[in-house]
């Protein structure tokens, strides 16, 4: 079945460092792709999404580009802040379904 | 933020007892979902609903049942709770069913089965 694979954490960075969290998907066709963020003790919030190849989703300084040739949707941010410390989930929705398939999550820890 | 509430937010119960978790939305969204979150597994779909009285199973539905008698409420029931059902449960909603539609999540319910 469909699956989403993301890099294991925790990812530990100093403030202002560059962030990359890798995500690859297996769904055929053109799934929609999402990044969700979960802050401690809270539910998941949509961070960004992309719905077709070469689309770039962006929000709060985070970006991810839908790469069909590599089936990837890597999350990047040029300069992380302590407040970005959270767990990040990559997810896909396959065409003609409404079921999100999640990766296992990547914990990001940013230190001052 | 989408208007989604979950109750209770925390519950401790004993093995073998029935438990019902409630998800309530004020957005009039058609689709509602129940997930569980466990370390190393991300979020996994338990059941979902695509309308009043219309529900279907997700990937981890064994031991769970759901009901949706009104658009705004989606109930998850553990008929006889087991320790393996200790988890954090999230409800989500989405709109009219376009393939690009986004799911919005509630704050979660932490359930501990002793």
CSV table of C-alpha atoms in Angstrom, one decimal:
chain,number,residue,atom,x,y,z
A,1,UNK,CA,0.0,0.0,0.0
A,2,UNK,CA,0.9,3.6,-0.1
A,3,UNK,CA,3.4,4.9,2.4
A,4,UNK,CA,5.3,8.0,3.4
A,5,UNK,CA,8.9,7.8,4.6
A,6,UNK,CA,10.5,10.7,6.5
A,7,UNK,CA,13.9,10.9,8.2
A,8,UNK,CA,14.1,9.8,11.7
A,9,UNK,CA,14.8,12.3,14.5
A,10,UNK,CA,15.5,13.9,16.6
A,11,UNK,CA,17.0,16.6,14.5
A,12,UNK,CA,19.0,19.0,16.8
A,13,UNK,CA,20.0,22.4,15.5
A,14,UNK,CA,21.3,25.7,16.8
A,15,UNK,CA,19.2,28.8,16.3
A,16,UNK,CA,19.5,30.3,12.8
A,17,UNK,CA,20.8,27.0,11.3
A,18,UNK,CA,19.4,25.6,8.0
A,19,UNK,CA,16.8,22.9,8.3
A,20,UNK,CA,16.0,20.0,5.9
A,21,UNK,CA,13.7,17.2,6.8
A,22,UNK,CA,13.4,14.6,4.0
A,23,UNK,CA,10.2,13.0,2.9
A,24,UNK,CA,9.4,10.6,0.1
A,25,UNK,CA,6.1,9.1,-0.9
A,26,UNK,CA,5.1,6.0,-2.9
A,27,UNK,CA,1.6,6.8,-4.2
A,28,UNK,CA,1.3,6.6,-7.9
A,29,UNK,CA,-0.4,9.3,-9.9
A,30,UNK,CA,-0.5,12.7,-8.4
A,31,UNK,CA,-1.2,12.7,-4.7
A,32,UNK,CA,-1.6,15.9,-2.8
A,33,UNK,CA,1.3,16.4,-0.3
A,34,UNK,CA,1.2,18.0,3.1
A,35,UNK,CA,3.5,19.0,6.0
A,36,UNK,CA,1.8,19.2,9.4
A,37,UNK,CA,3.4,20.4,12.6
A,38,UNK,CA,2.6,19.4,16.2
A,39,UNK,CA,3.8,21.6,19.0
A,40,UNK,CA,4.1,20.0,22.5
A,41,UNK,CA,0.7,19.1,24.0
A,42,UNK,CA,-1.2,20.2,20.9
A,43,UNK,CA,-2.9,18.7,17.9
A,44,UNK,CA,-1.6,18.8,14.4
A,45,UNK,CA,-1.7,22.0,12.4
A,46,UNK,CA,-1.3,22.3,8.7
A,47,UNK,CA,2.0,23.9,7.8
A,48,UNK,CA,1.9,23.8,4.0
A,49,UNK,CA,0.7,21.8,1.1
A,50,UNK,CA,1.2,21.2,-2.6
A,51,UNK,CA,-1.2,19.6,-5.0
A,52,UNK,CA,0.7,19.1,-8.3
A,53,UNK,CA,4.2,18.5,-9.5
A,54,UNK,CA,6.6,21.4,-9.2
A,55,UNK,CA,4.3,23.2,-6.8
A,56,UNK,CA,6.0,24.9,-3.9
A,57,UNK,CA,4.2,25.2,-0.6
A,58,UNK,CA,5.4,27.8,1.8
A,59,UNK,CA,4.4,29.2,5.2
A,60,UNK,CA,6.2,30.8,8.2
A,61,UNK,CA,9.5,30.6,6.4
A,62,UNK,CA,9.1,26.9,5.7
A,63,UNK,CA,9.1,25.6,2.1
A,64,UNK,CA,8.7,22.3,0.3
A,65,UNK,CA,8.6,21.5,-3.4
A,66,UNK,CA,6.6,18.7,-5.0
A,67,UNK,CA,9.2,16.7,-6.9
A,68,UNK,CA,7.5,13.9,-8.9
A,69,UNK,CA,10.8,12.7,-10.5
A,70,UNK,CA,12.2,11.8,-7.1
A,71,UNK,CA,8.8,11.3,-5.3
A,72,UNK,CA,9.9,13.7,-2.7
A,73,UNK,CA,8.6,16.6,-0.7
A,74,UNK,CA,11.4,17.8,1.5
A,75,UNK,CA,10.8,20.4,4.1
A,76,UNK,CA,13.3,23.3,4.4
A,77,UNK,CA,13.8,26.5,6.4
A,78,UNK,CA,16.7,28.9,6.0
A,79,UNK,CA,17.0,30.0,9.6
A,80,UNK,CA,15.3,28.1,12.4
A,81,UNK,CA,14.1,29.5,15.7
A,82,UNK,CA,13.7,28.0,19.1
A,83,UNK,CA,10.0,28.3,18.6
A,84,UNK,CA,10.2,25.9,15.6
A,85,UNK,CA,10.9,23.1,18.0
A,86,UNK,CA,8.1,20.6,17.3
A,87,UNK,CA,7.3,17.3,15.6
A,88,UNK,CA,6.8,17.5,11.8
A,89,UNK,CA,4.7,15.1,9.9
A,90,UNK,CA,4.8,14.5,6.1
A,91,UNK,CA,1.5,13.2,4.6
A,92,UNK,CA,-0.1,12.3,1.3
A,93,UNK,CA,-3.6,12.0,0.0
A,94,UNK,CA,-4.0,9.7,-3.0
A,95,UNK,CA,-6.2,10.8,-5.9
A,96,UNK,CA,-9.9,9.9,-5.4
A,97,UNK,CA,-9.5,9.2,-1.7
A,98,UNK,CA,-9.8,11.4,1.4
A,99,UNK,CA,-7.4,9.4,3.5
A,100,UNK,CA,-4.2,10.9,4.8
A,101,UNK,CA,-1.2,8.7,4.9
A,102,UNK,CA,1.3,9.9,7.5
A,103,UNK,CA,5.0,9.5,8.0
A,104,UNK,CA,6.1,8.6,11.5
A,105,UNK,CA,7.1,12.2,12.3
A,106,UNK,CA,10.4,13.9,12.8
A,107,UNK,CA,11.2,15.7,16.1
A,108,UNK,CA,13.0,19.0,15.7
A,109,UNK,CA,14.9,20.5,18.7
A,110,UNK,CA,16.3,24.0,18.3
A,111,UNK,CA,18.7,25.4,20.9
A,112,UNK,CA,19.6,29.0,21.5
B,1,UNK,CA,-8.6,27.6,13.5
B,2,UNK,CA,-11.3,25.1,12.6
B,3,UNK,CA,-13.9,24.7,15.3
B,4,UNK,CA,-13.2,21.2,16.6
B,5,UNK,CA,-13.4,20.1,20.2
B,6,UNK,CA,-12.8,16.7,21.7
B,7,UNK,CA,-14.0,15.4,25.0
B,8,UNK,CA,-12.8,14.3,27.4
B,9,UNK,CA,-9.2,15.6,26.9
B,10,UNK,CA,-7.8,13.1,29.3
B,11,UNK,CA,-9.2,9.8,30.6
B,12,UNK,CA,-7.9,7.0,32.7
B,13,UNK,CA,-9.9,3.8,32.7
B,14,UNK,CA,-9.5,0.1,33.5
B,15,UNK,CA,-9.2,-2.9,31.2
B,16,UNK,CA,-12.6,-4.2,30.1
B,17,UNK,CA,-14.6,-1.0,30.6
B,18,UNK,CA,-16.4,0.7,27.7
B,19,UNK,CA,-15.1,4.2,26.7
B,20,UNK,CA,-16.6,6.7,24.4
B,21,UNK,CA,-14.8,9.7,23.0
B,22,UNK,CA,-16.6,12.6,21.4
B,23,UNK,CA,-15.6,14.9,18.6
B,24,UNK,CA,-17.7,18.0,17.9
B,25,UNK,CA,-17.4,20.4,15.0
B,26,UNK,CA,-19.0,23.7,14.3
B,27,UNK,CA,-17.8,23.9,10.6
B,28,UNK,CA,-20.6,21.8,9.0
B,29,UNK,CA,-17.9,19.7,7.3
B,30,UNK,CA,-18.9,16.5,5.7
B,31,UNK,CA,-16.0,14.3,6.5
B,32,UNK,CA,-14.8,13.3,10.0
B,33,UNK,CA,-12.0,11.1,11.0
B,34,UNK,CA,-10.6,9.3,14.1
B,35,UNK,CA,-6.8,8.7,14.4
B,36,UNK,CA,-4.6,7.3,17.0
B,37,UNK,CA,-1.1,8.5,17.6
B,38,UNK,CA,1.6,6.2,18.9
B,39,UNK,CA,5.4,6.6,19.1
B,40,UNK,CA,7.0,5.2,16.0
B,41,UNK,CA,3.8,5.0,14.0
B,42,UNK,CA,2.8,8.5,13.3
B,43,UNK,CA,-1.0,8.8,13.0
B,44,UNK,CA,-3.1,5.9,11.9
B,45,UNK,CA,-6.7,6.0,10.7
B,46,UNK,CA,-9.2,4.2,12.9
B,47,UNK,CA,-12.6,5.0,11.3
B,48,UNK,CA,-14.0,7.8,9.2
B,49,UNK,CA,-17.3,9.2,8.2
B,50,UNK,CA,-18.4,10.7,4.9
B,51,UNK,CA,-21.8,11.8,6.1
B,52,UNK,CA,-24.5,11.2,8.7
B,53,UNK,CA,-24.8,7.5,9.4
B,54,UNK,CA,-22.1,6.8,6.7
B,55,UNK,CA,-18.9,5.4,8.2
B,56,UNK,CA,-16.1,3.1,7.1
B,57,UNK,CA,-13.1,1.4,8.6
B,58,UNK,CA,-9.5,2.7,8.5
B,59,UNK,CA,-6.3,0.7,8.9
B,60,UNK,CA,-6.6,0.0,12.7
B,61,UNK,CA,-10.3,-0.4,13.3
B,62,UNK,CA,-10.3,-3.7,15.3
B,63,UNK,CA,-11.7,-3.0,18.8
B,64,UNK,CA,-13.3,0.3,17.9
B,65,UNK,CA,-16.7,1.4,16.7
B,66,UNK,CA,-18.1,4.7,15.6
B,67,UNK,CA,-21.4,6.5,15.2
B,68,UNK,CA,-22.5,9.7,13.5
B,69,UNK,CA,-26.1,10.6,14.1
B,70,UNK,CA,-25.6,14.4,13.5
B,71,UNK,CA,-23.3,16.3,11.1
B,72,UNK,CA,-21.5,17.9,14.0
B,73,UNK,CA,-20.7,14.9,16.2
B,74,UNK,CA,-18.6,11.8,15.6
B,75,UNK,CA,-18.3,9.3,18.5
B,76,UNK,CA,-15.6,6.7,18.9
B,77,UNK,CA,-16.3,3.8,21.2
B,78,UNK,CA,-14.0,1.2,22.7
B,79,UNK,CA,-16.5,-1.5,23.7
B,80,UNK,CA,-14.0,-3.2,26.1
B,81,UNK,CA,-10.8,-1.2,26.5
B,82,UNK,CA,-7.5,-3.0,26.4
B,83,UNK,CA,-4.0,-1.7,27.4
B,84,UNK,CA,-3.0,-1.7,23.7
B,85,UNK,CA,-5.6,1.0,23.2
B,86,UNK,CA,-3.6,3.4,25.4
B,87,UNK,CA,-2.9,6.2,23.0
B,88,UNK,CA,-3.6,9.8,22.0
B,89,UNK,CA,-6.7,10.0,19.9
B,90,UNK,CA,-7.2,12.8,17.4
B,91,UNK,CA,-10.3,13.8,15.5
B,92,UNK,CA,-10.1,15.5,12.2
B,93,UNK,CA,-12.5,17.1,9.7
B,94,UNK,CA,-12.5,18.0,6.1
B,95,UNK,CA,-14.8,19.6,3.6
B,96,UNK,CA,-16.6,18.6,0.5
B,97,UNK,CA,-14.3,15.8,-0.5
B,98,UNK,CA,-12.1,17.3,-3.2
B,99,UNK,CA,-9.0,15.3,-3.4
B,100,UNK,CA,-6.9,18.3,-2.5
B,101,UNK,CA,-9.0,19.1,0.6
B,102,UNK,CA,-7.2,19.7,3.9
B,103,UNK,CA,-7.9,17.9,7.1
B,104,UNK,CA,-8.1,20.0,10.3
B,105,UNK,CA,-7.3,18.4,13.6
B,106,UNK,CA,-8.8,18.6,17.1
B,107,UNK,CA,-6.6,19.0,20.3
B,108,UNK,CA,-6.6,15.3,21.1
B,109,UNK,CA,-7.7,13.0,23.9
B,110,UNK,CA,-5.1,11.2,25.9
B,111,UNK,CA,-6.5,7.8,27.0
B,112,UNK,CA,-4.7,5.5,29.5
B,113,UNK,CA,-6.0,2.0,30.0
B,114,UNK,CA,-4.7,0.3,33.1
